[in-house]
Amino acid sequence: MTVERKKIHPYKFSLWLGLAGIIMMFAGLTSAYIVKRSQPGWESFTLPKIFIYSTLVILVSSVTVQVALKAFRERLMAKYRLFFAITAALGLLFISMQIIGFYQFHASGKRMIGLGSNPAYSFVLAIAGLHIVHILGGLVALSIVFFKAFGRKTRNYDVVPVELIATYWHFVDILWVYLFVFFSLLH
Amino acid sequence: MSNEIAVQHGVASHEVHEHHDGHHHHETFITKYVFSQDHKMIAKQFLITGIIWAIIGGLMSVLFRIQLGYPEATFPWLEDIFGHWAKDGKIQPEFFYALGTMHGTILVFFVLTAGLSGTFANLLIPYQIGARDMASPFMNMLSYWFFVLASIILLSSLFVQTGPASGGWTVYPPLSALGDASQGSKIGMDLWLVSLAMFVVSSLLGGLNYVSTILNMRTKGMTMTRMPLTIWALLFTAILGLLSFPVLFSGFILLLFDRHLGTSFYLSDIVLGGNILPNEGGSPILYQHLFWFLGHPEVYIIILPTMGLVSEVMSINARKPIFGYMAMIASMFAIALLAFLVWAHHMFVTGMNPFLGSVFVLLTLLIAVPSAIKVFNWLTTLWRGNIRFTPGMLFCVGFVSMFISGGLTGIFVGNSTLDIHLHDTYFVIAHFHIVMGVSAFMGMFAGVYHWFPKMYGRYMNNTLGYIHFWVTLICAYVIFWPMHYEGFAGMPRRYYDYSGWESFKHFVELNRVISFAAIVSFLVQLLFVFNFFYSIFKGRKVTTLNPWNANTLEWTTPINPGHGNWPGEIPEVHRWAYDYGKDGKDFIPQTEPVSKDESTH
Ligand code: HEM
Ligand SMILES: [Cu+2]
């Protein structure tokens, strides 16, 4: 029984397909946004500063997840765990900052929901909110893999789950950067 | 190579040994029949769940056809069953709308998408490409259970006080966005949205697996161009689903926002019950774009798998190679591509810019070309074949007949000018029921009759199958043909009672004929259901490995294969799947090496 490694792992392949699906979802929303923007009644806006910082946080978390992956490949388990934990913490921080950002936005009179809300602001909440859900999904997957590594009696050096998570994490990171630039340019 | 892949990916890690016989791991009732990860079992679960949904959805259409056929009559027994929904033995308007909406939702999504793709993708992909199971059997199982979850939620919406969603299967806002707009826009609508969200998750999990399995796990020698057309069709279907369902999902999210968070994505300038609503700046047309961007690919998600099934079953039973194998693939590709570019033909009368409209007319009519190529290829496959008229084959022929009839009317509605008159009339109802509803059912029946022996090791009863076919075919035409005339006369769809309209009064009797045929065709489907379940337990047993003398790999597995499909090694493939009647041989299985003196195809 030889194990050939020339083809892409089916799980990774599935992940890429799944990412294509997510792209379509956000493509749908952002094109709806573009169409809406060209119609009367649109109000332009600038995002609160905190979104710049949250963008930095998520960018850093991409680095840490990459470090974790590298550590895992080199079987530096302590380091891997540390950086996985940091990544998770940064993810949580990002989510909190986004939510604070929403509140600031809302408080500055740009009502996103309820009476007097404008679709322009509602879009920010819907799109960025949906993005948060995707980060949460990443966090759940991350924790599962993280705690599994502790739970096993035998040591498990299967790198695939870690690679999957790293890829996904980079993806949601880039996705946010795209959305951020998008909101900033087309406000 | 196939073995390596199975090992490497841990598809079923217990199946790594060359001489594995597929039986020596323990399976309890729960892991075998309930939370099964075996693609064959999951296929059966999808099929049976789909059958149950089809009965429910079909029954609903019988109920609203009773109202349409007998608008004056009263049926006290209806009140006994449905209480205030059928007060005084008459189906109430709210009930009527709910029935229509649920009928559409159930048949389009739960039966012809999940029931159809779920069954045949799961059954055929691993079998026909030579894999022991799906790329991720676990995700596959999840896909089924999300479908069950979606089903339970939708089913529960039938029993809430205010009833299920009732704004049509497309749930257009503002009606669907405002709880006060109608009974069905209250909690029933929320349940509908949540159910469909779960449904989307299920389709995505399934679709990911199908694509990934087809592209990565083919057995040795199974190049892409040796794959049976069923697999090609399922591949395109899954890709369409992966790219379009998420867009639908985002449309639903915005709708949920509008319903519960007071946003105005889809709402503007509305007066409801005399009150002016505060919502401003939204547009209901936005929803239509998001919906139909899925909605149109969705109709091909429904029809493509059946095109694959029909091509396969037809070639086998005509004892001839499928005509134009490559053309079939190319036209499926063209259909899949164009499917994304025509959605606005559902919106010709929404005040769209006429120039834009003409672009969509062009693209829409372009789809007729690959569709016609396929029809041509099926007809030429039948031409001078040694046709075996099995029930499966009859349903293939029925499929082609229906697809032609419905495709022709597509060209009518695809014209933005004609569509001004035809939009939202019975003509559209006739168009899509023939081309999608009945055709897809015919293709699905062809598949069920044909692969039943593989699923259950027994045959279905032929005589019942013939009765099923002929009555279904005749009823389908009796039901839908006259609807074209009603549509020409301008009779709108979704109305509760036409007898009060001067222009449509004279259709009352025609409607009665349609309703009668609808009831008969529903009953004959029950005959099929009986045949299906009876044959599972009592059908004639299959005694040979390859009862139809077919070429594809599923017939090289044991009659009742275990988990892992092949007891020994996975067979290697040496040729395409359509060597029927070649060089004087009736058929040459894909596993047979090409001999030196063989002619090339
Ligand atoms: C020959 C190619 C076809 C053309 C040109 C075509 C064109 C159209 C057009 C323009 C409409 C909108 C009519 C209106 O609402 O006024 C329509 C409706 C529809 N078509 Fe087709 N069609 C074609 C084939 C198909 C196929 C193959 C399917 C399904 C397998 C299908 C399923 C539907 C459905 C479900 C609707 C109606 C949805 C609704 O309003 O509830 N069509 N078609
Ligand atoms: Cu369409």
XYZ file of C-alpha atoms and ligand atoms in Angstrom, chain B residues 169-170 292 296 299-300 303 345-346 348 364-365 367-368 371 403 407 410-411 413-414 419 422-424 428 431-432 435-436 493-494, ligand 1:
75
model
C -43.409 29.531 -3.575
C -41.274 32.528 -4.526
C -34.255 34.343 -9.459
C -33.467 29.959 -12.625
C -34.919 24.759 -12.488
C -31.848 23.291 -14.149
C -33.863 18.936 -14.797
C -36.634 36.577 -17.839
C -38.815 36.024 -14.795
C -39.759 41.120 -17.810
C -32.847 33.036 -22.797
C -33.475 31.961 -26.348
C -30.606 28.187 -23.919
C -33.006 26.621 -26.339
C -31.674 21.981 -25.036
C -39.461 18.184 -22.492
C -39.402 23.654 -24.174
C -40.416 28.348 -23.158
C -39.699 30.101 -26.410
C -42.532 33.172 -22.639
C -38.882 33.899 -23.361
C -44.522 37.702 -21.974
C -48.488 35.616 -20.815
C -46.769 36.498 -17.569
C -48.547 35.286 -14.453
C -46.633 29.905 -17.379
C -44.958 25.777 -19.310
C -43.086 24.942 -16.188
C -40.989 21.110 -18.812
C -39.913 20.836 -15.232
C -52.562 32.133 -11.986
C -53.103 31.976 -8.213
C -36.408 26.230 -23.786
C -35.956 26.889 -22.832
C -36.779 27.708 -21.839
C -37.128 29.003 -21.944
C -36.815 29.915 -23.102
C -37.852 29.358 -20.749
C -38.347 30.610 -20.462
C -39.092 30.930 -19.361
C -39.592 32.230 -19.056
C -39.356 33.467 -19.876
C -40.311 32.179 -17.911
C -41.015 33.303 -17.184
C -42.423 33.374 -17.610
C -43.190 34.358 -16.806
O -43.179 34.294 -15.565
O -43.859 35.200 -17.431
C -40.253 30.823 -17.478
C -40.838 30.363 -16.338
C -40.480 29.175 -15.755
N -39.707 28.190 -16.328
Fe -38.940 28.216 -18.175
N -37.939 28.284 -19.956
C -37.277 27.247 -20.575
C -37.104 26.003 -20.078
C -37.380 25.668 -18.785
C -36.919 24.478 -18.156
C -36.074 23.406 -18.799
C -37.391 24.522 -16.889
C -37.224 23.536 -15.777
C -36.634 22.465 -15.802
C -38.167 25.720 -16.727
C -38.799 26.086 -15.559
C -39.518 27.234 -15.388
C -40.235 27.602 -14.194
C -40.259 26.803 -12.896
C -40.860 28.805 -14.426
C -41.837 29.578 -13.569
C -41.531 29.968 -12.223
C -42.669 30.748 -11.598
O -42.972 31.857 -12.045
O -43.247 30.239 -10.629
N -38.141 26.393 -17.898
N -39.512 30.076 -18.373
